[in-house]
Coordinates of C-alpha atoms in Angstrom, one line a residue:
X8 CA -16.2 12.4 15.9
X9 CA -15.4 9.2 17.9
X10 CA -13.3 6.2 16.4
X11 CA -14.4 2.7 17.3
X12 CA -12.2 0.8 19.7
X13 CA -11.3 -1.7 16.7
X14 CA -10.2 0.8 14.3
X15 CA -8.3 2.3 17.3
X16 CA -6.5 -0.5 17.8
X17 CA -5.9 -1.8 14.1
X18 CA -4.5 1.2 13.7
X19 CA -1.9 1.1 16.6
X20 CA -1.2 -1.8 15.2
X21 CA -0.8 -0.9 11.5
X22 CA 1.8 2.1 13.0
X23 CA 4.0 -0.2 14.7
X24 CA 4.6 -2.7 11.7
X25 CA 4.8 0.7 9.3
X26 CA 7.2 1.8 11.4
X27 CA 9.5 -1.3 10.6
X28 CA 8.2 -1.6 7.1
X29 CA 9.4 1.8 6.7
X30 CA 12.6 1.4 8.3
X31 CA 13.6 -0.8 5.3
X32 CA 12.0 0.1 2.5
X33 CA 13.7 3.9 1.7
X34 CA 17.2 1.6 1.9
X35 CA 15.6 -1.4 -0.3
X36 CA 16.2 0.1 -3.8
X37 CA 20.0 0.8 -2.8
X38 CA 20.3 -2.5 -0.7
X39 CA 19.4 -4.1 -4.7
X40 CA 21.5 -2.2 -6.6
X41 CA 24.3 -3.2 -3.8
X42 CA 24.0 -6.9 -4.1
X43 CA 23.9 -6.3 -8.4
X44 CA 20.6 -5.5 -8.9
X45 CA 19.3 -3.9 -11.6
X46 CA 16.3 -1.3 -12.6
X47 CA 14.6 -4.7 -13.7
X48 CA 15.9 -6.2 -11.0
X49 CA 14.1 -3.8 -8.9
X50 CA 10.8 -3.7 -10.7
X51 CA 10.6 -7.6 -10.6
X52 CA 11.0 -7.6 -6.7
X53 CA 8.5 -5.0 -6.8
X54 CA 6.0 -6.3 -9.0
X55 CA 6.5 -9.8 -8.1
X56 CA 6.5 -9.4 -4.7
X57 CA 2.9 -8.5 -5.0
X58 CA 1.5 -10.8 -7.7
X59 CA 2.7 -13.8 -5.8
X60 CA -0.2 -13.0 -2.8
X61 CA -2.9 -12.3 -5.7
X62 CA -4.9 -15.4 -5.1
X63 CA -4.6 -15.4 -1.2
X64 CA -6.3 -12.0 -1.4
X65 CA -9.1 -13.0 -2.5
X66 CA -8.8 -16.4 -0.6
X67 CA -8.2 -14.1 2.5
X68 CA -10.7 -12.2 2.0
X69 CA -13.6 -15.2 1.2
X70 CA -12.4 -16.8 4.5
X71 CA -13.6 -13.2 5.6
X72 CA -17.1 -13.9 4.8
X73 CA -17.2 -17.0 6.1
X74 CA -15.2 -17.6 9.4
X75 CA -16.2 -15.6 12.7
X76 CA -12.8 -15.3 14.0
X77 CA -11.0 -13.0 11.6
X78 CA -8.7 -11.7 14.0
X79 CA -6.6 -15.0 13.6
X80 CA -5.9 -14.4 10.0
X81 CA -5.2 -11.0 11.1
X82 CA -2.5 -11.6 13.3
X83 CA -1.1 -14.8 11.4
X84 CA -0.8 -12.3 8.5
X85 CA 1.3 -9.8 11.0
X86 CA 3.3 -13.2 12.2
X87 CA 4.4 -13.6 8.3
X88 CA 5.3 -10.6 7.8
X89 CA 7.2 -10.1 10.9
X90 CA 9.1 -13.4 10.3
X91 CA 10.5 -11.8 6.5
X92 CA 11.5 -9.1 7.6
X93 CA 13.7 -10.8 9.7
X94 CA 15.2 -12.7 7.0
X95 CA 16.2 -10.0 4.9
X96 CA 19.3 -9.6 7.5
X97 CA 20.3 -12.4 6.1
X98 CA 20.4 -11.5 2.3
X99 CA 23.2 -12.2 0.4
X100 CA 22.0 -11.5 -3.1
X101 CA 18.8 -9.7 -5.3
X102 CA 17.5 -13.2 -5.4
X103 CA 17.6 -13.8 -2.0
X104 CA 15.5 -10.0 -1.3
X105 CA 12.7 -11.5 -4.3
X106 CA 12.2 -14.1 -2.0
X107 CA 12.4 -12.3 1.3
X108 CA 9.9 -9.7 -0.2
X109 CA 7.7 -11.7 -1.6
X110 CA 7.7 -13.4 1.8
X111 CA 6.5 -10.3 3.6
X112 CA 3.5 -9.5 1.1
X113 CA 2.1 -12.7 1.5
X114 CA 1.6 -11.8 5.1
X115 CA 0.1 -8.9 4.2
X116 CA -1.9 -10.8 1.5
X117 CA -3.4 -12.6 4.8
X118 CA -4.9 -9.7 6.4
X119 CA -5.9 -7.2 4.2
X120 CA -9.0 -8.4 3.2
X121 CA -10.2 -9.6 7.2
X122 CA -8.5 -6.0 8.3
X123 CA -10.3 -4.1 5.7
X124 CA -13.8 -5.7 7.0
X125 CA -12.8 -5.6 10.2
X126 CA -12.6 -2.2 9.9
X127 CA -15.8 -1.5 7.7
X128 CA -18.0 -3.3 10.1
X129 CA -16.8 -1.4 13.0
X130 CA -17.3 2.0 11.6
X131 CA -20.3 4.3 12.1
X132 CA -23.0 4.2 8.5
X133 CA -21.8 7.0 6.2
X134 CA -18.4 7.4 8.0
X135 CA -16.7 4.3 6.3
X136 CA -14.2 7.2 4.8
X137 CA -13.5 8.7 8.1
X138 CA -12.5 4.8 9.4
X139 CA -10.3 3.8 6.5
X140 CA -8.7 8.1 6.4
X141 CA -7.8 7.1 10.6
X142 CA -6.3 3.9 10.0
X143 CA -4.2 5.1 7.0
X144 CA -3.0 8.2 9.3
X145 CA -1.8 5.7 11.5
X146 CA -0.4 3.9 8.7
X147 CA 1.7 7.0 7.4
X148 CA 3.0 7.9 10.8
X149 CA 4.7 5.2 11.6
X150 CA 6.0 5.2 8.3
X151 CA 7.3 8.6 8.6
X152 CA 8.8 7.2 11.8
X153 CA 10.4 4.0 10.2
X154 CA 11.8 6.2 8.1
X155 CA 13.7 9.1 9.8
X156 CA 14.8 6.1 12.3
X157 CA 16.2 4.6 9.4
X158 CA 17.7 7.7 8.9
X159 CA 19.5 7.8 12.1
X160 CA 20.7 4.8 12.1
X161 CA 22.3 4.8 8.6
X162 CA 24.5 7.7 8.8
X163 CA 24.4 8.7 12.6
X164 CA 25.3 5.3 14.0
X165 CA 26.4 3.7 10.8
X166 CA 24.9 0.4 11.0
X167 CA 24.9 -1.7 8.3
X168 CA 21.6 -2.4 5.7
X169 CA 21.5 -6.2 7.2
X170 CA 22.0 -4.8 11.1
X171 CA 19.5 -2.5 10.3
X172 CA 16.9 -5.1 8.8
X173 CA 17.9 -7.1 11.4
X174 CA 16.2 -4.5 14.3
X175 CA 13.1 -3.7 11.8
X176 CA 12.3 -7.4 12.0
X177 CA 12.4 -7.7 15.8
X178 CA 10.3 -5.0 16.2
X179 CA 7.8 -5.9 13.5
X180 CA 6.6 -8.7 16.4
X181 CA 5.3 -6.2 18.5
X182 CA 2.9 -5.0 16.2
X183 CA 1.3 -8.2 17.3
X184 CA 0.1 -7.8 20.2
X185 CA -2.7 -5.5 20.4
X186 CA -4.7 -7.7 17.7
X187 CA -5.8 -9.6 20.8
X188 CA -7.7 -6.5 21.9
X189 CA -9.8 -6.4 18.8
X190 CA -13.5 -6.9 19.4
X191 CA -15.5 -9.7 17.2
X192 CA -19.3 -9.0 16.4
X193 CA -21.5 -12.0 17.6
X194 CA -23.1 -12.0 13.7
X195 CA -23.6 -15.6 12.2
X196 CA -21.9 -16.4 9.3
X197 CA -23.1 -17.5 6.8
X198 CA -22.1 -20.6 4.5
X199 CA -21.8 -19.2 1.2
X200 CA -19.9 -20.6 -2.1
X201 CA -16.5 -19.1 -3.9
X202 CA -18.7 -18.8 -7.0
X203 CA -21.8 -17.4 -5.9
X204 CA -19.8 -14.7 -3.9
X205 CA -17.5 -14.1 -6.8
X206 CA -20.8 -14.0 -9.1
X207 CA -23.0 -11.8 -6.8
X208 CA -20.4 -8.8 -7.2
X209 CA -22.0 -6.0 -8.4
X210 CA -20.9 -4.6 -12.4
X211 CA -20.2 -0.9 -10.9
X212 CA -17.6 -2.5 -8.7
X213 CA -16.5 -4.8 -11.0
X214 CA -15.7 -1.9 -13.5
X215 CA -14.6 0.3 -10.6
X216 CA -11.7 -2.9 -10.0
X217 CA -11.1 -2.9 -13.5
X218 CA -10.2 0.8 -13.3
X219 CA -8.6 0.6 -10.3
X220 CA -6.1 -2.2 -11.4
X221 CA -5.3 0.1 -14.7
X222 CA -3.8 2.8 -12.8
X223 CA -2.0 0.0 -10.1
X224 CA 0.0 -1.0 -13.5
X225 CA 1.5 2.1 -13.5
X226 CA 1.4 3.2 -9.7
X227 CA 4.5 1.3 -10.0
X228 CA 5.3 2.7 -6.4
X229 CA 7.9 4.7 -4.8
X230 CA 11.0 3.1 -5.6
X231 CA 11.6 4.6 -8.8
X232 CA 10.8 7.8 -7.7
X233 CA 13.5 7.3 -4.9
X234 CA 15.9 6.6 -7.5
X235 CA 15.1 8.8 -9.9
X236 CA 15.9 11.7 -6.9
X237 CA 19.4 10.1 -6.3
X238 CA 20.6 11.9 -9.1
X239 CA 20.2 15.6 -7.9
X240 CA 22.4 14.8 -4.7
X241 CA 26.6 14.7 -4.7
X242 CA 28.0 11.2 -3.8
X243 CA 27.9 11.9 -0.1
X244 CA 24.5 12.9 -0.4
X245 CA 23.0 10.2 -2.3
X246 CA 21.4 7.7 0.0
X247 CA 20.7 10.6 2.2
X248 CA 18.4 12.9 0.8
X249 CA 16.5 10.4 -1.3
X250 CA 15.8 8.9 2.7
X251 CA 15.1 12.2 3.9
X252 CA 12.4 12.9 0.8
X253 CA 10.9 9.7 1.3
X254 CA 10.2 11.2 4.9
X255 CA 8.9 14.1 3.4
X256 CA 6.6 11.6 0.9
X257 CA 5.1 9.3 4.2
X258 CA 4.3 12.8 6.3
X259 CA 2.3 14.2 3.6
X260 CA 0.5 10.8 3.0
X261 CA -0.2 11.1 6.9
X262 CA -1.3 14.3 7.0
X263 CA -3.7 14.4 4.3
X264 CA -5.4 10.7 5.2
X265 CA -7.8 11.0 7.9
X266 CA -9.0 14.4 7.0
X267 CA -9.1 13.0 3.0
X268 CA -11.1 10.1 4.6
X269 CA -13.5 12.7 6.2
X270 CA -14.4 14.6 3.2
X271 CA -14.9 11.3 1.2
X272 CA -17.6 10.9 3.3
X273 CA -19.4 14.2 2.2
X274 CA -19.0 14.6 -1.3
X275 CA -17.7 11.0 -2.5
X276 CA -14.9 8.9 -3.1
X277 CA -14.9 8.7 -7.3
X278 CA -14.3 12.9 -6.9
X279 CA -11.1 12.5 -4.7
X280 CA -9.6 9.5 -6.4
X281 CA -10.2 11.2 -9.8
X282 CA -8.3 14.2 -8.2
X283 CA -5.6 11.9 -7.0
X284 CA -5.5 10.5 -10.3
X285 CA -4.5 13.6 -12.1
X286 CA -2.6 14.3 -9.3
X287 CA -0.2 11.5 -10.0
X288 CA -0.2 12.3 -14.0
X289 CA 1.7 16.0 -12.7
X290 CA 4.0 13.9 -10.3
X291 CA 5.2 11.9 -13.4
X292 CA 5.7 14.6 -15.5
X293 CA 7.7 16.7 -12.4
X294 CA 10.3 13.5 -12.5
X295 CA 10.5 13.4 -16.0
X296 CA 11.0 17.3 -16.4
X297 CA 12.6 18.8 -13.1
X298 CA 15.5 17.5 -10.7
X299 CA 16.0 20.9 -8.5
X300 CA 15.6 20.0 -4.8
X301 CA 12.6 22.2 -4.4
X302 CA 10.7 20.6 -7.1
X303 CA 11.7 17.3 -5.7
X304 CA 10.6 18.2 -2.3
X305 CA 7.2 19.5 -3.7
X306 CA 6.8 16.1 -5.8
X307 CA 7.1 14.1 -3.0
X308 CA 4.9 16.1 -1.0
X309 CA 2.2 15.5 -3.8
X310 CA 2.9 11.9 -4.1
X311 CA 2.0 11.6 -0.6
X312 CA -1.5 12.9 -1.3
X313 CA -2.2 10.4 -4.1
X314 CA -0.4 7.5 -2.3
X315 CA -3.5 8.1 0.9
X316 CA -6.0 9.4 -1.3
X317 CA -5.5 6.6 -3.9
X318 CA -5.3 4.1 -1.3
X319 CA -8.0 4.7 1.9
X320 CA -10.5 6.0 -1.5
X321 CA -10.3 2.8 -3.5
X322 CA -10.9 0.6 -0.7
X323 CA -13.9 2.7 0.8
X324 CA -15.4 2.6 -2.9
X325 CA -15.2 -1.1 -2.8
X326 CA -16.8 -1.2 0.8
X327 CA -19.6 1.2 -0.4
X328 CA -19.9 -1.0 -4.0
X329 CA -20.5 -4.5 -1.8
X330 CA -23.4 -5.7 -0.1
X331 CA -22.8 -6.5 4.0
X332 CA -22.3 -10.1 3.6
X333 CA -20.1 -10.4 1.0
X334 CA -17.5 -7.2 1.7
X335 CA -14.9 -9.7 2.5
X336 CA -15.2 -11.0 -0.7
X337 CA -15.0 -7.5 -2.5
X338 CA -12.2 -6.7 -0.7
X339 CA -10.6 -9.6 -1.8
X340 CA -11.4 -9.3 -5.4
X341 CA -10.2 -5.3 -5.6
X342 CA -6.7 -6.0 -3.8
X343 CA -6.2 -9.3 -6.1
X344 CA -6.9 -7.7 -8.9
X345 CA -4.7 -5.1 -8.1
X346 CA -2.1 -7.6 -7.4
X347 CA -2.4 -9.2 -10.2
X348 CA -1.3 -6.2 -12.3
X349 CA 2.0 -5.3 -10.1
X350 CA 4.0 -7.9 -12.0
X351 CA 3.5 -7.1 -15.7
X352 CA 3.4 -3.0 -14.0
X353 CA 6.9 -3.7 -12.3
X354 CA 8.4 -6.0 -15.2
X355 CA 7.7 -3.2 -17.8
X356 CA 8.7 -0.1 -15.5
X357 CA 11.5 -1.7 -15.0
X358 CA 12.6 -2.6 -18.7
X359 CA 11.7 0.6 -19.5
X360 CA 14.0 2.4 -16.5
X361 CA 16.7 0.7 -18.4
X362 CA 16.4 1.6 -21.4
X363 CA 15.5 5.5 -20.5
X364 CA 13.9 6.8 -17.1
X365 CA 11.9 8.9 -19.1
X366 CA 10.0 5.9 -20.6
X367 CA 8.8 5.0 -17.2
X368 CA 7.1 7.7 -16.5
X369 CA 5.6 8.1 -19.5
X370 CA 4.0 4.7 -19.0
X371 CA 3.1 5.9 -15.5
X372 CA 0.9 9.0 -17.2
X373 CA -0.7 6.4 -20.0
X374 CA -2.5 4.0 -17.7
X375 CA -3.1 6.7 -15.5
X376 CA -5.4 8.7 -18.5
X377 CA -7.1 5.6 -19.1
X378 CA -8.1 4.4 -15.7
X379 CA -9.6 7.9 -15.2
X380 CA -11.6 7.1 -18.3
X381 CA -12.9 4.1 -16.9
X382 CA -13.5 5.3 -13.4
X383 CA -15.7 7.9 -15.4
X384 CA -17.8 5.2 -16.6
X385 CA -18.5 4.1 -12.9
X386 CA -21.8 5.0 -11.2
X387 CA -21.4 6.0 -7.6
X388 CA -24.1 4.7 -5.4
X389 CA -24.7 4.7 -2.0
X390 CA -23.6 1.8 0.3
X391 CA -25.2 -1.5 -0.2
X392 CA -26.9 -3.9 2.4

């Protein structure tokens, strides 16, 4: 099949910024516990750094709906982003990394929602899967390339974290650029009210939010995981492996998108994300019960599938849940809802990673069971108009 020129181009421009994003995220979790972080330490810089941009989600993604030009927020979003990243080669402490971080989600806060619609409206009717599967392929490339450069220049020119940061910010500007090629349609927009576009959601997506904000309060991401792995590998091998399996993690998320995307379009999204929910319960219980490097390699491969499948599904769902002229607004609602949950998600995983690992997981598998439940409950319909 043919991809649209915009989803083209949002996605060369989601692979460059992944590929800075992902130069420093597989050295964050160590770059904390270097400046005297802690496991809560690192859960509140991950949950927080999310729950700060809940609101402008939503807000984002209203100002969707009802400004033509959504390419601006787009690249403003990119422009905010770019500029923390920068900053975090200046970090002298945990705090200063809260800040930083929560800096850089608040770009992305910007333009998720116009991205998402951006990307919705250009794709072909029924093939909303196969759009969202492309641009997350382009996504996890880049991120598999941020992080085998970060690779290389950790232990084979031996930069330092903040020298390093200090390169992933300069190139996160680039990823600019090619917004100014994105297309606009010529549709009016129309003038319509926070509440009446909150209130005109539809109770399928509403429960399908509800569901998928359960299982975001224990998708408490891949830092733990990352950790966790540390402790299979010798001193010299510490920071090294973990890097290298985090490669391993954003390759099999790559792989598995735009094909995933694809077959969502064929025999539905609730089938795969249910699968990508179980998925995740047997990645849990693989960190809680084996360390051997071939199991770790093999739950990093699976993590991979549920971080694209759980990701590129969800949002599709929402795009197939909401009418035309108020997707922005959906799109808002699902990623501030799941927002919303990262704090209280990262704030317990984190209590519970010091007090025992195990416990983390554990949680992980709980909300898991029940946000399958819920997602049962969901009727899957076609896509609105």
């Amino acid at each position: 099949m043919k991809i649209p020129k915009n989803i083209v181009v949002l996605s060369v421009v989601s692979f460059i910024n992944d590929i800075s994003s992902k130069i420093i995220l597989p050295l964050m979790p160590f770059f904390i516990l270097s400046l005297g972080g802690t496991g809560l330490a690192v859960g509140l810089i991950s949950g927080l750094s999310e729950s700060i941009v809940s609101f402008m989600k939503i807000g984002s993604g209203y100002l969707s709906d009802r400004i033509k030009h959504k390419r601006f927020l787009v690249a403003l979003g990119y422009f905010v982003s770019a500029f923390s990243k920068l900053l975090f080669a200046f970090a002298s402490s945990w705090q200063h990394v809260l800040i930083f971080r929560s800096g850089e989600r608040t770009g992305k806060g910007i333009r998720s929602a116009p991205v998402d619609v951006l990307i919705s409206k250009s794709s072909e009717k029924g093939k909303k899967g196969a759009g969202f599967g492309f641009h997350r392929a382009f996504d996890s490339a880049g991120a598999v390339l941020g992080s085998l450069i970060a690779l290389l220049l950790f232990f084979y020119f031996h930069l330092s974290f903040q020298q390093i940061f200090l390169i992933a910010g300069i190139l996160a500007f680039f990823s600019i650029i090619p917004i100014f090629f994105v297309k606009e349609s010529d549709e009016p927009v129309k003038k319509i009210s926070f509440k009446k576009g909150i209130s005109s959601l539809s109770n399928p997506l509403k429960l399908f939010v509800l569901s998928s904000a359960v299982f975001a309060l224990g998708n408490f991401g891949y830092m733990f995981f990352v950790l966790r792995s540390q402790e299979a590998f010798s001193l010299g091998l510490a920071i090294a492996m973990p890097i290298v399996l985090y490669t391993v993690f954003q390759l099999s998320s790559s792989l598995i998108s735009f094909p995933a995307g694809k077959l969502s379009d064929s025999v539905g999204q609730k089938k795969l994300l249910l699968f990508s929910y179980f998925l995740y319960i047997l990645t849990n219980l693989g960190f809680i019960y084996f360390k051997s490097f071939f199991a770790l390699i093999l739950l990093f491969i699976v993590f991979g599938i549920v971080y694209s499948l759980s990701d590129s599904m969800q949002r599709t769902f929402v795009s197939n849940l909401s009418s035309e002229k108020f997707k922005g607004t959906s799109l808002g609602f699902y990623h501030s809802a799941i927002a919303l949950t990262a704090l209280p998600g990262g704030l317990i995983a984190g209590f519970l990673w010091d007090f025992s690992q195990e416990y983390t997981f554990w949680f992980g598998i709980a909300t898991t069971i029940l946000a399958i439940v819920l997602l049962l409950a969901v009727k899957e319909q076609i896509e609105l108009k």
